[in-house]
Amino acid sequence: MAPDVVTMDKIVALCKRRGLIFPASEIYGGIHNTYDYGHYGVLLKRNVIDAWWQSMIGDRTDIVALDSAIIQHPKTWEASGHLAGFTDPLVDCKTCGQRFRADHLGELPCGRKPSKHPGETPECELTEAREFNLMFETTIGPVKEAGATVYLRPETAQGIFLDFKTVLGFARKKPPFGIAQVGKSFRNEITPGNFVFRTLEFEQMEMEFFVPPGEAEQWHEHWLRERMEWYERIGIRADHLRLRAHDAEELSHYSSATSDVEYLYPIGWSELEGIANRGDFDLTQHAKFSGDKLEYFDTASGERYVPHVIEPAAGVGRTVLAALCDAYDEDDVGGGPRTVLRLHPRLAPIKVAVLPVVSKDGLPERAQEVFQMLRGQMQAEYDEGGSIGKRYRRQDEIGTPFGVTIDHQTLEDGTVTVRDRDTLAQDRVAIEDLPAVLGARLAAPWESPKLATA
Ligand code: GAP
C-alpha cells in the first residue's frame, strides 16, 4: 500500500458509511470532540479490549483485574495533584470569542481567518494565557453546595491506587504484581480532536504494576518491550510504531521516566500509549491524605516498603484508530476499485459473512442453515440483499476476513466457497468442515495478514 493511501478524511468517511463510529448528538448538530460507536465499531472496540485483557490476565498470572468507580472521593484529586496541576494554558480571543490552547496556537486556525493562526491577523486580540483544569466537575446531591463538588475521573489509574490495600488483602499477590482496569475517563479537551484521537470521554486500558523500589527500572524496560510487542501482535505494522522517551520538561509531575508508544497516524507520529515510571508518588500521596498506610510488608524478609509503580496506560479509541489506519487499503479487484480493511482476523468485527449467491432456488434457506451453524462459534453475519459483488465490497469495508458463498453446486454436493478477503482465493469446502477450517484460520497465531500477503 502506498503510504498516502490512508488519510484521516477517508477513515472518518468509511467509519460513518459503514456505521463503525460517527459524531454523537448529530441530530442537534453534534457535540465537540464526542463520538458514538455503532454495531461494527462496538465489536471492533470489544476485540481490542479483549486482546488487552488477554495479554494482562490471560497470558500471565501476576496481574489481577479491577473495575473502580468513575466518581471517587474528591480528596483523591487533591492527593494525586490533578486538582492543582492537571491544566492546559488557554487564551481567549476578544475579537472572535474563541478559546485556544496557548501551546497549540501554531497548529490551530484563526476564528475569523482560518488560513491564519490565532494572533496572526491585526484584528486578533489574544488574552494572556490562563491555566484551566481539564477535569469535569459535578455535584453529589440535589443542591450545588460547598463540599458537594466531585469530579469525573481524568484517568482510571487513581482508582487502582485507592484500592491497593484492599486488593493486596485478597489477591494473594506480592510485588511485583499488577492491577489492571479498563474504563471511561473524561477530560475537558478544547483542542479539535482529530476524530477519536482526542475526545472528551474515552476509554483507557491501564495497568499499575507494583514493584520493589530497586526493580523499577528493569520492570519499566520489561513493559516497554511487552507493550510494543502487543501492538504488533494485534496486527499493527512494526514500522508504524516507535518508542519516544519524554525529556525532562515533558515529564508529568508524578513521573521519573516516561516513554510513549507512538503510531504513525495520518496526522503524523502521535501518542498511542504512555508507559511511565511513577515511582512511589501515588501511594505516598494517598497515604498522606488518607492517613492509611499504603505499603507492603514482606513477612519472609521482615522488610516494609512503599512499592514503586510502572504504568502502561493505553487508550482504546486511539488503538481502534491505529488499527483502522493500519488496515485501510485500496486495490483493484476484477477491474473495479475496492476499499478494504485488512484487519487482523481477531480484531475484525465480523469473522465470516454467509452469502447466498442469489436469493431464490432454495439458496437462502441453505445459507441460513450454514449461518446458524457458524454463528454459535464465531461472530457471523448473514446477507442476501443486492448483488454478490456489492455484498463482498461491504464486508471488505468492515474487514470481514472470510466470505462463505452458497451457490447451486452447494445444493448438489454440500460444498461452499470460502473467499479470503486479502488473497481473494476461493476454496471449495464441505459444509461440515467449515467450523474446523475457519476456526483454524481464525485461531492462527497473532500475525498480521498484511505482512503474510505483502
Ligand atoms: N494514567 C496515565 C494517563 O492517563 P495519559 O498519557 O494522559 O496518561 C493515557 O493517557 C492514554 O489515554 C493516552 O496515551 C491516550 O491513548 C489516551 N488518552 C488520553 N487522553 C485522551 C483523549 N482526550 N482522548 C482519547 N484518548 C486519550
Coordinates of C-alpha atoms and ligand atoms in Angstrom, one line a residue:
M1 CA 0.0 0.0 0.0
A2 CA 1.3 3.5 -0.9
P3 CA 1.9 5.4 2.3
D4 CA -0.5 8.2 1.4
V5 CA -3.5 5.9 0.6
V6 CA -4.9 6.4 4.0
T7 CA -6.0 9.8 5.2
M8 CA -8.0 10.8 8.2
D9 CA -10.8 12.0 6.0
K10 CA -11.1 8.6 4.4
I11 CA -11.1 6.8 7.8
V12 CA -13.8 9.2 9.1
A13 CA -15.9 8.7 5.9
L14 CA -15.6 4.9 6.0
C15 CA -16.5 4.8 9.7
K16 CA -19.6 6.8 9.0
R17 CA -20.5 5.0 5.8
R18 CA -20.4 1.6 7.5
G19 CA -21.6 2.7 10.9
L20 CA -18.5 2.0 12.9
I21 CA -18.0 5.4 14.5
F22 CA -20.0 8.6 13.9
P23 CA -20.5 12.0 15.6
A24 CA -22.6 12.0 18.7
S25 CA -25.8 14.1 19.1
E26 CA -25.8 14.5 15.3
I27 CA -29.5 15.5 15.1
Y28 CA -28.6 18.5 17.2
G29 CA -25.6 19.4 15.1
G30 CA -23.1 17.2 17.0
I31 CA -21.1 17.9 20.2
H32 CA -17.5 18.9 20.5
N33 CA -15.0 16.0 20.3
T34 CA -17.6 13.3 21.0
Y35 CA -18.4 10.2 19.0
D36 CA -20.7 7.2 19.2
Y37 CA -19.7 3.7 18.2
G38 CA -22.2 1.7 16.0
H39 CA -22.5 -2.1 15.8
Y40 CA -19.2 -2.9 14.0
G41 CA -17.4 -0.2 16.0
V42 CA -18.6 -1.8 19.2
L43 CA -17.4 -5.2 18.1
L44 CA -14.0 -3.9 17.0
K45 CA -13.6 -2.0 20.3
R46 CA -14.6 -5.1 22.3
N47 CA -12.0 -7.1 20.4
V48 CA -9.3 -4.6 21.2
I49 CA -10.2 -4.6 24.9
D50 CA -10.4 -8.4 24.9
A51 CA -6.9 -8.6 23.4
W52 CA -5.6 -6.3 26.1
W53 CA -7.2 -8.3 28.9
Q54 CA -5.8 -11.5 27.3
S55 CA -2.3 -10.0 27.5
M56 CA -2.8 -8.8 31.1
I57 CA -4.7 -11.6 32.8
G58 CA -5.0 -14.4 30.3
D59 CA -1.3 -14.8 29.4
R60 CA 0.1 -14.1 32.8
T61 CA -0.6 -14.8 36.5
D62 CA 0.9 -11.7 38.2
I63 CA -1.9 -9.3 37.4
V64 CA -5.5 -9.0 38.7
A65 CA -8.5 -7.1 37.4
L66 CA -10.4 -4.2 38.9
D67 CA -13.3 -2.0 38.0
S68 CA -13.3 1.0 40.2
A69 CA -15.8 3.9 40.3
I70 CA -15.7 6.8 37.9
I71 CA -16.6 9.3 40.7
Q72 CA -14.3 8.9 43.7
H73 CA -13.9 10.9 46.9
P74 CA -12.8 14.5 45.9
K75 CA -9.7 14.2 48.1
T76 CA -8.4 11.7 45.5
W77 CA -7.7 14.5 43.1
E78 CA -6.1 16.7 45.7
A79 CA -3.7 13.9 46.6
S80 CA -3.0 12.9 43.0
G81 CA -2.1 16.5 42.1
H82 CA -4.8 16.7 39.4
L83 CA -6.8 19.5 41.2
A84 CA -3.8 21.8 41.2
G85 CA -1.8 20.7 38.2
F86 CA -4.0 19.0 35.6
T87 CA -4.4 22.1 33.5
D88 CA -3.9 23.4 30.0
P89 CA -2.8 27.0 29.3
L90 CA -5.7 28.7 27.4
V91 CA -6.0 32.1 25.7
D92 CA -9.2 33.8 24.6
C93 CA -9.6 35.9 21.5
K94 CA -11.7 39.0 22.3
T95 CA -12.4 39.5 18.6
C96 CA -13.8 36.1 17.6
G97 CA -14.7 34.9 21.0
Q98 CA -12.9 31.6 20.6
R99 CA -10.7 29.9 23.2
F100 CA -7.4 28.2 22.1
R101 CA -4.7 26.1 23.7
A102 CA -1.8 28.6 24.2
D103 CA 0.7 25.8 23.4
H104 CA -1.1 24.8 20.2
L105 CA -1.6 28.2 18.5
G106 CA 0.7 27.3 15.6
E107 CA -1.5 24.3 14.7
L108 CA -4.9 26.0 15.1
P109 CA -6.9 28.0 12.7
C110 CA -7.8 31.7 13.5
G111 CA -11.5 32.0 14.4
R112 CA -12.0 34.7 11.7
K113 CA -9.4 33.8 9.0
P114 CA -8.9 30.0 9.1
S115 CA -5.9 30.3 6.7
K116 CA -4.1 32.1 9.6
H117 CA -3.3 31.0 13.1
P118 CA -4.8 32.8 16.2
G119 CA -2.9 36.0 16.8
E120 CA -1.6 36.3 13.3
T121 CA -4.1 38.9 11.9
P122 CA -4.1 42.5 13.0
E123 CA -7.7 42.0 14.3
C124 CA -6.8 39.2 16.7
E125 CA -6.8 40.2 20.3
L126 CA -5.5 37.4 22.5
T127 CA -5.6 37.5 26.3
E128 CA -2.7 36.3 28.4
A129 CA -2.6 32.5 28.9
R130 CA -4.5 31.2 31.9
E131 CA -4.5 27.7 33.3
F132 CA -7.8 25.8 33.0
N133 CA -8.3 22.5 34.8
L134 CA -9.3 19.6 32.5
M135 CA -11.5 17.8 35.0
F136 CA -15.2 17.8 34.6
E137 CA -17.0 18.9 37.8
T138 CA -20.3 17.8 39.0
T139 CA -22.1 17.7 42.4
I140 CA -23.4 14.9 44.6
G141 CA -27.0 15.5 45.9
P142 CA -29.7 17.9 44.6
V143 CA -28.1 21.1 45.7
K144 CA -24.9 22.7 44.4
E145 CA -23.4 23.5 47.8
A146 CA -19.9 23.7 49.2
G147 CA -18.4 20.3 49.8
A148 CA -20.6 18.6 47.3
T149 CA -18.3 19.0 44.3
V150 CA -16.9 15.8 42.8
Y151 CA -15.1 15.1 39.6
L152 CA -15.4 12.7 36.7
R153 CA -12.1 10.8 36.7
P154 CA -9.5 12.0 34.2
E155 CA -7.6 8.7 34.4
T156 CA -8.6 5.3 35.7
A157 CA -5.3 4.9 37.5
Q158 CA -6.2 6.6 40.7
G159 CA -9.0 4.1 41.5
I160 CA -6.3 1.4 41.4
F161 CA -4.1 3.3 43.9
L162 CA -7.1 3.8 46.3
D163 CA -7.8 0.1 46.2
F164 CA -4.2 -1.0 46.5
K165 CA -4.5 -2.1 50.1
T166 CA -7.9 -3.9 49.6
V167 CA -6.6 -5.8 46.6
L168 CA -3.4 -6.7 48.4
G169 CA -5.6 -8.2 51.1
F170 CA -7.5 -10.6 48.9
A171 CA -5.4 -11.1 45.7
R172 CA -2.7 -13.2 47.5
K173 CA 0.0 -11.4 45.4
K174 CA 3.2 -9.7 46.4
P175 CA 5.3 -7.2 44.4
P176 CA 6.0 -7.5 41.6
F177 CA 2.3 -7.7 40.7
G178 CA -0.2 -5.6 38.8
I179 CA -3.8 -4.3 38.9
A180 CA -5.4 -3.7 35.6
Q181 CA -8.6 -1.9 34.6
V182 CA -10.5 -0.7 31.6
G183 CA -13.0 2.1 31.8
K184 CA -14.1 5.6 30.8
S185 CA -12.1 8.7 31.6
F186 CA -13.1 12.3 31.0
R187 CA -11.1 15.4 30.0
N188 CA -12.4 18.8 29.1
E189 CA -10.3 19.0 25.9
I190 CA -10.8 22.1 23.9
T191 CA -8.3 21.3 21.0
P192 CA -10.1 19.9 17.9
G193 CA -9.7 16.2 18.4
N194 CA -8.7 14.6 15.0
F195 CA -11.7 12.2 15.1
V196 CA -11.4 9.7 18.1
F197 CA -7.7 10.6 18.7
R198 CA -8.7 13.2 21.3
T199 CA -12.2 13.1 22.8
L200 CA -13.9 14.4 25.9
E201 CA -14.8 10.9 27.1
F202 CA -12.6 8.0 26.2
E203 CA -11.8 4.5 27.4
Q204 CA -8.4 3.7 29.0
M205 CA -6.7 0.4 29.4
E206 CA -4.4 1.0 32.4
M207 CA -2.3 -1.3 34.5
E208 CA -0.4 -0.3 37.6
F209 CA 2.5 -2.7 38.2
F210 CA 3.7 -2.6 41.8
V211 CA 7.4 -3.5 42.3
P212 CA 10.1 -3.4 44.9
P213 CA 11.8 0.0 44.5
G214 CA 15.1 -1.4 43.4
E215 CA 13.4 -3.3 40.5
A216 CA 11.6 -0.3 38.9
E217 CA 13.9 0.4 36.1
Q218 CA 14.1 -3.2 34.9
W219 CA 10.3 -3.5 35.0
H220 CA 9.9 -0.3 33.1
E221 CA 12.1 -1.8 30.3
H222 CA 10.0 -5.0 30.5
W223 CA 6.7 -3.1 29.9
L224 CA 8.2 -1.1 27.1
R225 CA 9.0 -4.3 25.3
E226 CA 5.8 -6.0 26.2
R227 CA 3.5 -3.2 25.0
M228 CA 5.4 -2.7 21.7
E229 CA 5.0 -6.4 21.0
W230 CA 1.3 -6.3 21.9
Y231 CA 0.6 -3.8 19.2
E232 CA 2.5 -5.9 16.6
R233 CA 0.5 -9.0 17.8
I234 CA -2.8 -7.3 17.0
G235 CA -1.6 -6.6 13.5
I236 CA -0.1 -3.1 13.6
R237 CA 3.0 -2.8 11.4
A238 CA 6.2 -2.6 13.3
D239 CA 7.5 0.3 11.1
H240 CA 4.4 2.3 12.0
L241 CA 5.3 2.1 15.7
R242 CA 8.1 3.7 17.7
L243 CA 9.0 4.4 21.3
R244 CA 9.8 8.0 22.3
A245 CA 11.2 8.9 25.7
H246 CA 9.9 12.1 27.3
D247 CA 12.5 14.8 28.0
A248 CA 12.7 16.4 31.5
E249 CA 10.3 19.3 30.7
E250 CA 7.7 17.0 29.3
L251 CA 7.5 14.6 32.2
S252 CA 4.3 14.6 34.3
H253 CA 4.6 15.7 37.9
Y254 CA 4.5 12.0 39.1
S255 CA 6.9 10.5 36.7
S256 CA 10.7 10.0 36.8
A257 CA 10.7 8.4 33.3
T258 CA 8.0 8.0 30.6
S259 CA 8.1 6.7 27.1
D260 CA 5.3 7.0 24.7
V261 CA 4.4 4.3 22.2
E262 CA 3.7 6.4 19.1
Y263 CA 1.9 5.4 15.9
L264 CA 2.3 6.9 12.5
Y265 CA -1.3 8.2 12.2
P266 CA -2.2 10.2 9.0
I267 CA -1.7 13.3 11.2
G268 CA 1.9 12.2 11.9
W269 CA 3.6 10.3 14.7
S270 CA 1.4 10.7 17.8
E271 CA 0.9 9.1 21.2
L272 CA -0.9 5.8 21.4
E273 CA 0.1 4.9 24.9
G274 CA 2.3 6.2 27.7
I275 CA 4.5 3.9 29.8
A276 CA 5.6 5.7 33.0
N277 CA 7.7 5.0 36.0
R278 CA 5.5 6.7 38.6
G279 CA 7.8 5.8 41.5
D280 CA 6.1 5.8 44.9
F281 CA 4.4 9.2 44.2
D282 CA 0.8 8.0 44.2
L283 CA 0.8 5.6 47.1
T284 CA 2.8 8.1 49.2
Q285 CA 0.4 10.9 48.4
H286 CA -2.7 8.8 49.2
A287 CA -1.2 7.6 52.4
K288 CA -0.5 11.2 53.4
F289 CA -4.0 12.4 52.5
S290 CA -6.0 9.4 53.9
G291 CA -3.9 8.6 56.9
D292 CA -3.8 5.0 55.8
K293 CA -0.6 3.0 55.4
L294 CA -0.2 2.0 51.8
E295 CA 2.9 -0.2 51.8
Y296 CA 3.9 -3.8 51.5
F297 CA 5.2 -5.9 54.4
D298 CA 7.3 -8.8 53.3
T299 CA 6.8 -11.4 56.0
A300 CA 9.7 -13.5 54.7
S301 CA 12.4 -10.7 54.9
G302 CA 10.7 -8.6 57.5
E303 CA 11.1 -5.7 55.1
R304 CA 8.4 -2.9 54.8
Y305 CA 8.3 -0.6 51.8
V306 CA 6.2 1.5 49.5
P307 CA 6.2 -0.2 46.2
H308 CA 7.1 1.7 43.1
V309 CA 4.8 1.7 40.1
I310 CA 5.3 1.1 36.4
E311 CA 2.2 2.1 34.4
P312 CA 1.4 1.2 30.8
A313 CA -1.6 3.5 30.0
A314 CA -3.3 2.9 26.7
G315 CA -6.3 4.5 25.0
V316 CA -9.0 2.3 23.5
G317 CA -10.1 4.9 20.9
R318 CA -6.5 5.6 19.8
T319 CA -5.8 1.8 19.4
V320 CA -9.0 1.4 17.4
L321 CA -8.0 4.4 15.2
A322 CA -4.5 3.0 14.8
A323 CA -5.9 -0.4 13.8
L324 CA -8.2 1.2 11.3
C325 CA -5.5 3.4 9.7
D326 CA -3.1 0.5 9.6
A327 CA -5.6 -1.8 8.0
Y328 CA -7.0 0.6 5.4
D329 CA -6.2 -0.2 1.9
E330 CA -7.5 0.4 -1.6
D331 CA -6.9 -2.1 -4.5
D332 CA -8.4 -3.2 -7.8
V333 CA -10.3 -6.4 -8.0
G334 CA -11.6 -7.7 -11.3
G335 CA -11.3 -4.3 -12.9
G336 CA -13.1 -2.5 -10.1
P337 CA -11.7 -0.4 -7.2
R338 CA -12.3 -1.6 -3.7
T339 CA -11.7 -0.3 -0.2
V340 CA -10.7 -3.0 2.2
L341 CA -9.8 -3.1 5.9
R342 CA -7.1 -5.7 6.3
L343 CA -7.8 -6.0 10.0
H344 CA -6.2 -8.8 11.9
P345 CA -8.9 -11.6 11.9
R346 CA -9.1 -11.4 15.7
L347 CA -9.8 -7.7 15.6
A348 CA -12.3 -7.9 12.7
P349 CA -15.8 -7.1 14.0
I350 CA -17.3 -9.9 11.8
K351 CA -15.3 -13.1 11.2
V352 CA -17.4 -14.6 8.4
A353 CA -20.2 -13.4 6.1
V354 CA -22.6 -16.1 4.8
L355 CA -23.9 -15.1 1.4
P356 CA -26.3 -17.0 -0.9
V357 CA -25.3 -16.1 -4.5
V358 CA -28.9 -15.4 -5.4
S359 CA -32.0 -15.0 -3.1
K360 CA -34.0 -17.8 -4.8
D361 CA -33.9 -21.5 -5.7
G362 CA -33.6 -22.6 -2.1
L363 CA -30.2 -21.0 -1.6
P364 CA -31.2 -18.5 1.2
E365 CA -32.7 -21.5 3.2
R366 CA -29.4 -23.5 2.8
A367 CA -27.4 -20.4 3.6
Q368 CA -29.4 -19.8 6.8
E369 CA -28.6 -23.3 7.9
V370 CA -24.9 -22.6 7.4
F371 CA -25.2 -19.3 9.2
Q372 CA -27.0 -20.8 12.2
M373 CA -24.2 -23.5 12.4
L374 CA -21.4 -20.9 12.3
R375 CA -22.8 -18.2 14.5
G376 CA -22.5 -20.3 17.6
Q377 CA -18.8 -20.5 17.0
M378 CA -17.8 -17.0 15.8
Q379 CA -19.2 -13.6 15.0
A380 CA -21.1 -14.3 11.8
E381 CA -23.4 -12.2 9.5
Y382 CA -26.0 -13.3 7.0
D383 CA -26.7 -11.1 4.0
E384 CA -28.8 -11.9 1.0
G385 CA -29.6 -8.3 -0.3
G386 CA -28.1 -6.9 -3.5
S387 CA -25.5 -8.3 -5.9
I388 CA -22.9 -10.6 -4.6
G389 CA -20.2 -8.2 -5.7
K390 CA -21.7 -5.4 -3.6
R391 CA -22.1 -7.6 -0.6
Y392 CA -18.4 -8.6 -0.8
R393 CA -17.4 -4.9 -1.0
R394 CA -19.5 -4.2 2.1
Q395 CA -17.8 -7.0 4.0
D396 CA -14.4 -5.9 2.7
E397 CA -15.0 -2.4 4.0
I398 CA -15.7 -3.6 7.5
G399 CA -12.7 -6.0 7.4
T400 CA -14.5 -9.4 7.4
P401 CA -11.7 -11.9 6.7
F402 CA -13.9 -14.7 5.2
G403 CA -16.9 -14.9 3.0
V404 CA -18.8 -18.2 2.6
T405 CA -20.9 -18.3 -0.6
I406 CA -23.7 -20.7 -1.1
D407 CA -24.4 -21.5 -4.8
H408 CA -26.3 -24.0 -6.9
Q409 CA -23.4 -26.5 -6.5
T410 CA -24.0 -26.4 -2.8
L411 CA -27.4 -28.0 -3.3
E412 CA -25.8 -30.8 -5.3
D413 CA -22.7 -31.7 -3.3
G414 CA -22.9 -29.9 0.0
T415 CA -19.8 -27.7 -0.6
V416 CA -19.5 -23.9 -0.3
T417 CA -16.9 -21.3 -1.4
V418 CA -14.7 -19.7 1.2
R419 CA -13.4 -16.4 0.0
D420 CA -10.3 -14.9 1.6
R421 CA -10.5 -11.1 2.0
D422 CA -6.8 -10.5 1.4
T423 CA -5.7 -13.1 -1.2
L424 CA -9.2 -13.2 -2.8
A425 CA -8.5 -17.0 -3.1
Q426 CA -11.7 -19.0 -3.3
D427 CA -11.6 -22.6 -1.9
R428 CA -14.3 -25.2 -2.1
V429 CA -15.0 -26.6 1.3
A430 CA -17.6 -29.2 2.6
I431 CA -20.2 -27.5 4.9
E432 CA -19.4 -30.0 7.7
D433 CA -15.7 -29.0 7.5
L434 CA -16.4 -25.2 7.7
P435 CA -16.2 -24.8 11.5
A436 CA -12.8 -26.6 11.6
V437 CA -11.4 -24.8 8.5
L438 CA -12.5 -21.3 9.6
G439 CA -11.7 -22.0 13.3
A440 CA -8.1 -23.0 12.4
R441 CA -7.6 -19.9 10.3
L442 CA -9.0 -17.6 13.0
A443 CA -7.0 -19.2 15.7
A444 CA -3.7 -18.8 13.8
P445 CA -1.0 -17.1 15.8
W446 CA -1.2 -13.4 16.2
E447 CA 0.4 -12.4 13.0
S448 CA -0.6 -9.7 10.6
P449 CA -2.3 -10.9 7.4
K450 CA -0.9 -7.8 5.7
L451 CA 2.6 -9.0 6.4
A452 CA 1.8 -12.5 5.3
T453 CA 0.5 -11.4 2.0
A454 CA 2.9 -8.4 1.4
Ligands
GAP1 N1 -2.7 7.3 33.9 C1 -1.8 7.9 33.0 C2 -2.5 8.6 31.9 O1 -3.7 8.8 31.9 P1 -2.1 9.8 29.6 O2 -0.9 9.8 28.7 O3 -2.7 11.1 30.0 O4 -1.7 9.0 30.9 C3 -3.0 7.6 28.6 O5 -3.3 8.9 29.0 C4 -3.6 7.3 27.3 O6 -5.0 7.6 27.3 C5 -3.1 8.1 26.1 O7 -1.9 7.5 25.6 C6 -4.2 8.0 25.1 O8 -4.1 6.8 24.4 C7 -5.4 8.0 26.0 N2 -6.0 9.4 26.1 C8 -5.6 10.4 26.9 N3 -6.4 11.5 26.7 C9 -7.2 11.2 25.7 C10 -8.3 11.9 25.0 N4 -8.6 13.1 25.3 N5 -9.0 11.2 24.0 C11 -8.6 9.9 23.7 N6 -7.7 9.2 24.3 C12 -7.0 9.8 25.3

